[in-house]
PDB file of C-alpha atoms in Angstrom:
ATOM      1  CA  MET A1126     -45.266 -18.317  63.020  1.00 78.00           C
ATOM      2  CA  LEU A1127     -42.948 -19.604  65.687  1.00 81.00           C
ATOM      3  CA  THR A1128     -39.730 -18.952  66.283  1.00 82.00           C
ATOM      4  CA  ALA A1129     -38.377 -21.613  64.361  1.00 85.00           C
ATOM      5  CA  ASP A1130     -40.100 -20.107  60.935  1.00 83.00           C
ATOM      6  CA  TYR A1131     -38.656 -16.838  61.764  1.00 85.00           C
ATOM      7  CA  ASN A1132     -35.294 -18.434  62.111  1.00 86.00           C
ATOM      8  CA  ARG A1133     -35.856 -19.807  58.713  1.00 87.00           C
ATOM      9  CA  CYS A1134     -37.302 -16.379  57.147  1.00 85.00           C
ATOM     10  CA  VAL A1135     -33.994 -14.729  58.519  1.00 87.00           C
ATOM     11  CA  GLU A1136     -31.676 -17.669  56.922  1.00 88.00           C
ATOM     12  CA  ASP A1137     -33.502 -17.899  53.777  1.00 87.00           C
ATOM     13  CA  PHE A1138     -34.588 -14.287  52.826  1.00 87.00           C
ATOM     14  CA  SER A1139     -31.914 -11.868  53.961  1.00 87.00           C
ATOM     15  CA  ASP A1140     -29.896 -11.902  51.102  1.00 89.00           C
ATOM     16  CA  PRO A1141     -32.142 -11.420  48.490  1.00 88.00           C
ATOM     17  CA  LEU A1142     -34.004  -8.722  50.911  1.00 89.00           C
ATOM     18  CA  TYR A1143     -30.729  -6.908  50.938  1.00 91.00           C
ATOM     19  CA  ARG A1144     -29.607  -7.097  47.388  1.00 87.00           C
ATOM     20  CA  PHE A1145     -33.088  -6.076  46.491  1.00 86.00           C
ATOM     21  CA  ILE A1146     -33.284  -2.835  48.568  1.00 87.00           C
ATOM     22  CA  LEU A1147     -29.643  -1.685  47.524  1.00 87.00           C
ATOM     23  CA  LYS A1148     -30.539  -1.888  44.282  1.00 83.00           C
ATOM     24  CA  SER A1149     -33.114   0.653  44.938  1.00 81.00           C
ATOM     25  CA  VAL A1150     -31.075   2.723  47.555  1.00 83.00           C
ATOM     26  CA  LYS A1151     -27.448   1.995  46.013  1.00 81.00           C
ATOM     27  CA  ASP A1152     -26.027   2.805  50.121  1.00 85.00           C
ATOM     28  CA  ARG A1153     -25.177  -0.445  51.839  1.00 90.00           C
ATOM     29  CA  GLU A1154     -25.630   1.116  55.050  1.00 90.00           C
ATOM     30  CA  MET A1155     -29.119   2.053  54.351  1.00 89.00           C
ATOM     31  CA  ALA A1156     -30.142  -1.224  53.181  1.00 90.00           C
ATOM     32  CA  ARG A1157     -28.984  -3.021  56.533  1.00 91.00           C
ATOM     33  CA  ASP A1158     -30.892  -0.519  58.262  1.00 91.00           C
ATOM     34  CA  VAL A1159     -34.242  -0.915  56.275  1.00 89.00           C
ATOM     35  CA  VAL A1160     -33.382  -4.546  56.016  1.00 90.00           C
ATOM     36  CA  GLN A1161     -33.212  -4.522  60.440  1.00 90.00           C
ATOM     37  CA  GLU A1162     -36.017  -2.935  60.527  1.00 90.00           C
ATOM     38  CA  ALA A1163     -37.999  -5.164  58.326  1.00 89.00           C
ATOM     39  CA  TYR A1164     -36.767  -8.227  60.638  1.00 89.00           C
ATOM     40  CA  ALA A1165     -37.616  -6.279  63.390  1.00 90.00           C
ATOM     41  CA  ARG A1166     -41.287  -5.077  62.505  1.00 90.00           C
ATOM     42  CA  MET A1167     -41.910  -9.121  61.380  1.00 88.00           C
ATOM     43  CA  TRP A1168     -40.555 -10.085  64.929  1.00 88.00           C
ATOM     44  CA  GLU A1169     -43.133  -7.537  66.651  1.00 89.00           C
ATOM     45  CA  ARG A1170     -46.178  -9.585  64.390  1.00 87.00           C
ATOM     46  CA  ARG A1171     -44.850 -12.684  64.381  1.00 84.00           C
ATOM     47  CA  HIS A1172     -47.870 -14.072  66.118  1.00 86.00           C
ATOM     48  CA  ASP A1173     -50.320 -12.620  63.306  1.00 86.00           C
ATOM     49  CA  ILE A1174     -48.148 -13.820  60.200  1.00 83.00           C
ATOM     50  CA  ASP A1175     -49.205 -17.031  58.547  1.00 80.00           C
ATOM     51  CA  GLY A1176     -45.735 -18.946  57.815  1.00 75.00           C
ATOM     52  CA  GLN A1177     -46.615 -19.222  54.389  1.00 79.00           C
ATOM     53  CA  LYS A1178     -46.921 -15.571  54.215  1.00 80.00           C
ATOM     54  CA  ALA A1179     -43.824 -15.122  55.671  1.00 84.00           C
ATOM     55  CA  LYS A1180     -41.695 -13.621  52.838  1.00 84.00           C
ATOM     56  CA  SER A1181     -44.258 -11.574  51.200  1.00 84.00           C
ATOM     57  CA  TYR A1182     -44.984  -9.910  54.430  1.00 86.00           C
ATOM     58  CA  LEU A1183     -40.993  -9.148  55.157  1.00 88.00           C
ATOM     59  CA  PHE A1184     -40.634  -8.120  51.343  1.00 87.00           C
ATOM     60  CA  SER A1185     -43.695  -5.779  51.932  1.00 87.00           C
ATOM     61  CA  THR A1186     -42.648  -4.617  55.042  1.00 88.00           C
ATOM     62  CA  GLY A1187     -38.995  -3.867  53.468  1.00 88.00           C
ATOM     63  CA  TYR A1188     -40.174  -2.391  50.801  1.00 87.00           C
ATOM     64  CA  HIS A1189     -42.359   0.215  52.380  1.00 87.00           C
ATOM     65  CA  TYR A1190     -40.076   1.415  54.926  1.00 88.00           C
ATOM     66  CA  MET A1191     -37.658   1.824  52.382  1.00 88.00           C
ATOM     67  CA  ILE A1192     -39.823   4.404  50.582  1.00 84.00           C
ATOM     68  CA  ASP A1193     -40.855   6.202  53.884  1.00 84.00           C
ATOM     69  CA  VAL A1194     -36.906   6.406  54.472  1.00 83.00           C
ATOM     70  CA  LEU A1195     -36.579   7.293  51.122  1.00 81.00           C
ATOM     71  CA  ARG A1196     -39.039  10.261  51.123  1.00 79.00           C
ATOM     72  CA  LYS A1197     -37.995  11.277  54.768  1.00 80.00           C
ATOM     73  CA  GLU A1198     -34.409  11.858  53.136  1.00 76.00           C
ATOM     74  CA  LYS A1199     -35.914  13.868  49.823  1.00 73.00           C
ATOM     75  CA  ARG A1200     -37.698  16.356  52.260  1.00 68.00           C
ATOM     76  CA  ASN A1201     -34.139  16.498  54.437  1.00 61.00           C
ATOM     77  CA  ALA A1202     -32.156  16.754  50.945  1.00 59.00           C
ATOM     78  CA  ASP A1203     -30.422  20.039  50.724  1.00 47.00           C
ATOM     79  CA  MET A1204     -30.461  21.490  47.162  1.00 45.00           C
ATOM     80  CA  GLU A1205     -26.762  22.531  46.926  1.00 40.00           C
ATOM     81  CA  SER A1206     -25.710  19.056  47.707  1.00 48.00           C
ATOM     82  CA  VAL A1207     -27.497  18.267  44.275  1.00 45.00           C
ATOM     83  CA  SER A1208     -24.767  18.247  41.065  1.00 46.00           C
ATOM     84  CA  VAL A1209     -25.530  18.643  37.802  1.00 45.00           C
ATOM     85  CA  GLU A1210     -23.391  17.137  35.199  1.00 46.00           C
ATOM     86  CA  PRO A1211     -23.629  20.070  32.733  1.00 44.00           C
ATOM     87  CA  ALA A1212     -24.361  19.606  28.800  1.00 42.00           C
ATOM     88  CA  GLY A1213     -21.451  18.169  26.687  1.00 42.00           C
ATOM     89  CA  THR A1214     -19.597  16.606  29.696  1.00 42.00           C
ATOM     90  CA  GLU A1215     -17.775  13.496  28.482  1.00 45.00           C
ATOM     91  CA  ARG A1216     -17.581  10.469  30.537  1.00 45.00           C
ATOM     92  CA  PRO A1217     -15.304   6.989  30.123  1.00 50.00           C
ATOM     93  CA  PRO A1218     -17.189   4.575  28.665  1.00 51.00           C
ATOM     94  CA  GLY A1219     -18.509   1.773  31.290  1.00 59.00           C
ATOM     95  CA  ASP A1220     -18.938  -1.702  31.585  1.00 70.00           C
ATOM     96  CA  LEU A1221     -22.771  -3.084  30.660  1.00 74.00           C
ATOM     97  CA  LYS A1222     -23.600  -3.658  34.695  1.00 77.00           C
ATOM     98  CA  GLU A1223     -22.671   0.722  35.041  1.00 80.00           C
ATOM     99  CA  ILE A1224     -24.861   1.490  32.321  1.00 79.00           C
ATOM    100  CA  LEU A1225     -27.852  -1.140  33.129  1.00 81.00           C
ATOM    101  CA  ASN A1226     -27.180   0.341  36.774  1.00 81.00           C
ATOM    102  CA  GLU A1227     -27.931   3.929  35.268  1.00 83.00           C
ATOM    103  CA  ALA A1228     -30.456   2.959  33.578  1.00 83.00           C
ATOM    104  CA  LEU A1229     -32.511   1.869  36.679  1.00 84.00           C
ATOM    105  CA  SER A1230     -31.607   4.678  38.635  1.00 83.00           C
ATOM    106  CA  ARG A1231     -33.364   6.684  35.976  1.00 86.00           C
ATOM    107  CA  LEU A1232     -36.824   5.282  35.777  1.00 87.00           C
ATOM    108  CA  PRO A1233     -39.606   6.145  38.251  1.00 88.00           C
ATOM    109  CA  GLU A1234     -39.528   4.412  41.862  1.00 86.00           C
ATOM    110  CA  ILE A1235     -42.162   2.120  41.343  1.00 88.00           C
ATOM    111  CA  GLN A1236     -41.245   1.116  38.029  1.00 88.00           C
ATOM    112  CA  ARG A1237     -37.746   0.394  39.257  1.00 88.00           C
ATOM    113  CA  THR A1238     -39.051  -1.803  42.187  1.00 87.00           C
ATOM    114  CA  VAL A1239     -40.920  -3.866  39.586  1.00 89.00           C
ATOM    115  CA  VAL A1240     -38.295  -4.695  37.415  1.00 89.00           C
ATOM    116  CA  LEU A1241     -36.035  -5.456  40.503  1.00 86.00           C
ATOM    117  CA  LEU A1242     -38.648  -7.814  41.581  1.00 87.00           C
ATOM    118  CA  ARG A1243     -39.066  -9.520  38.690  1.00 88.00           C
ATOM    119  CA  ASP A1244     -35.940  -9.585  36.721  1.00 85.00           C
ATOM    120  CA  TYR A1245     -33.511  -9.892  39.950  1.00 81.00           C
ATOM    121  CA  GLU A1246     -34.979 -11.842  42.237  1.00 81.00           C
ATOM    122  CA  GLY A1247     -37.491 -13.528  39.803  1.00 83.00           C
ATOM    123  CA  TYR A1248     -40.717 -13.013  41.580  1.00 85.00           C
ATOM    124  CA  ASN A1249     -44.325 -13.930  39.742  1.00 87.00           C
ATOM    125  CA  TYR A1250     -46.556 -10.934  39.526  1.00 90.00           C
ATOM    126  CA  SER A1251     -49.201 -11.935  41.840  1.00 88.00           C
ATOM    127  CA  GLU A1252     -46.170 -12.029  44.184  1.00 87.00           C
ATOM    128  CA  ILE A1253     -44.924  -8.458  43.441  1.00 88.00           C
ATOM    129  CA  GLY A1254     -48.530  -6.909  43.062  1.00 88.00           C
ATOM    130  CA  GLU A1255     -49.083  -8.247  47.102  1.00 86.00           C
ATOM    131  CA  ILE A1256     -45.796  -6.646  47.709  1.00 84.00           C
ATOM    132  CA  CYS A1257     -45.958  -3.544  45.995  1.00 85.00           C
ATOM    133  CA  GLY A1258     -49.681  -3.097  47.025  1.00 87.00           C
ATOM    134  CA  LEU A1259     -50.430  -3.405  43.572  1.00 88.00           C
ATOM    135  CA  ASN A1260     -53.459  -5.329  40.805  1.00 89.00           C
ATOM    136  CA  GLU A1261     -51.618  -7.966  38.662  1.00 90.00           C
ATOM    137  CA  SER A1262     -52.498  -6.011  35.920  1.00 91.00           C
ATOM    138  CA  GLN A1263     -50.473  -2.693  37.399  1.00 91.00           C
ATOM    139  CA  VAL A1264     -47.768  -4.737  37.518  1.00 90.00           C
ATOM    140  CA  LYS A1265     -47.420  -5.897  34.051  1.00 91.00           C
ATOM    141  CA  VAL A1266     -47.956  -2.223  32.792  1.00 92.00           C
ATOM    142  CA  TYR A1267     -45.386  -0.634  35.330  1.00 92.00           C
ATOM    143  CA  ILE A1268     -42.932  -3.593  33.925  1.00 90.00           C
ATOM    144  CA  PHE A1269     -43.603  -3.204  30.492  1.00 92.00           C
ATOM    145  CA  ARG A1270     -43.088   0.927  30.928  1.00 91.00           C
ATOM    146  CA  ALA A1271     -39.761   0.146  32.628  1.00 89.00           C
ATOM    147  CA  ARG A1272     -38.482  -2.179  30.343  1.00 88.00           C
ATOM    148  CA  LYS A1273     -39.498  -0.219  27.257  1.00 89.00           C
ATOM    149  CA  SER A1274     -37.273   2.617  28.858  1.00 88.00           C
ATOM    150  CA  LEU A1275     -34.521   0.786  29.372  1.00 85.00           C
ATOM    151  CA  LYS A1276     -34.370  -0.597  26.180  1.00 85.00           C
ATOM    152  CA  SER A1277     -34.532   3.122  24.978  1.00 85.00           C
ATOM    153  CA  TYR A1278     -32.166   4.520  27.472  1.00 82.00           C
ATOM    154  CA  ILE A1279     -29.447   1.275  26.367  1.00 79.00           C
ATOM    155  CA  GLY A1280     -30.440   1.404  22.664  1.00 76.00           C
ATOM    156  CA  LYS A1281     -28.645   4.906  22.573  1.00 66.00           C
ATOM    157  CA  LEU A1282     -25.291   4.774  20.826  1.00 54.00           C
ATOM    158  CA  GLU A1283     -23.727   7.638  23.255  1.00 59.00           C
ATOM    159  CA  VAL A1284     -24.504   6.013  26.494  1.00 54.00           C
ATOM    160  CA  VAL A1285     -22.684   2.429  25.188  1.00 54.00           C
ATOM    161  CA  VAL A1286     -20.052   4.079  23.474  1.00 52.00           C
TER     162      VAL A1286
END
């Protein structure tokens, strides 16, 4: 990969990568750090990366680094900081975007990731598989299960009302 190819990747893929990571971590600073680290790793290996595979490499690197950060944060999390909403607590009705974000946050990490890559970023199954280290069949199964869970959650009357 040449420097010009790297610069083109920065221009073309910074925003989509940031949106993808932000949807997963829900923290702007962490998303920026993950994107920056993905580009730093790409720069370090620029001589080994084919320009045609740069997008896939970038998203894979960002995804795997995000998973590492989340795991590290989970280990360091203090149990006292977790708040549980008591049963029967009513929340004001929100808009559809808030409901969808809540439904996405309830999905397992891998399901959330494949749905975001497919439905928000528009990747095809083989690209998602390459990014997440899955085969195409696994990607389809995870997307199916995630959509089924989203439909089940959003379909509940008490969630929407």
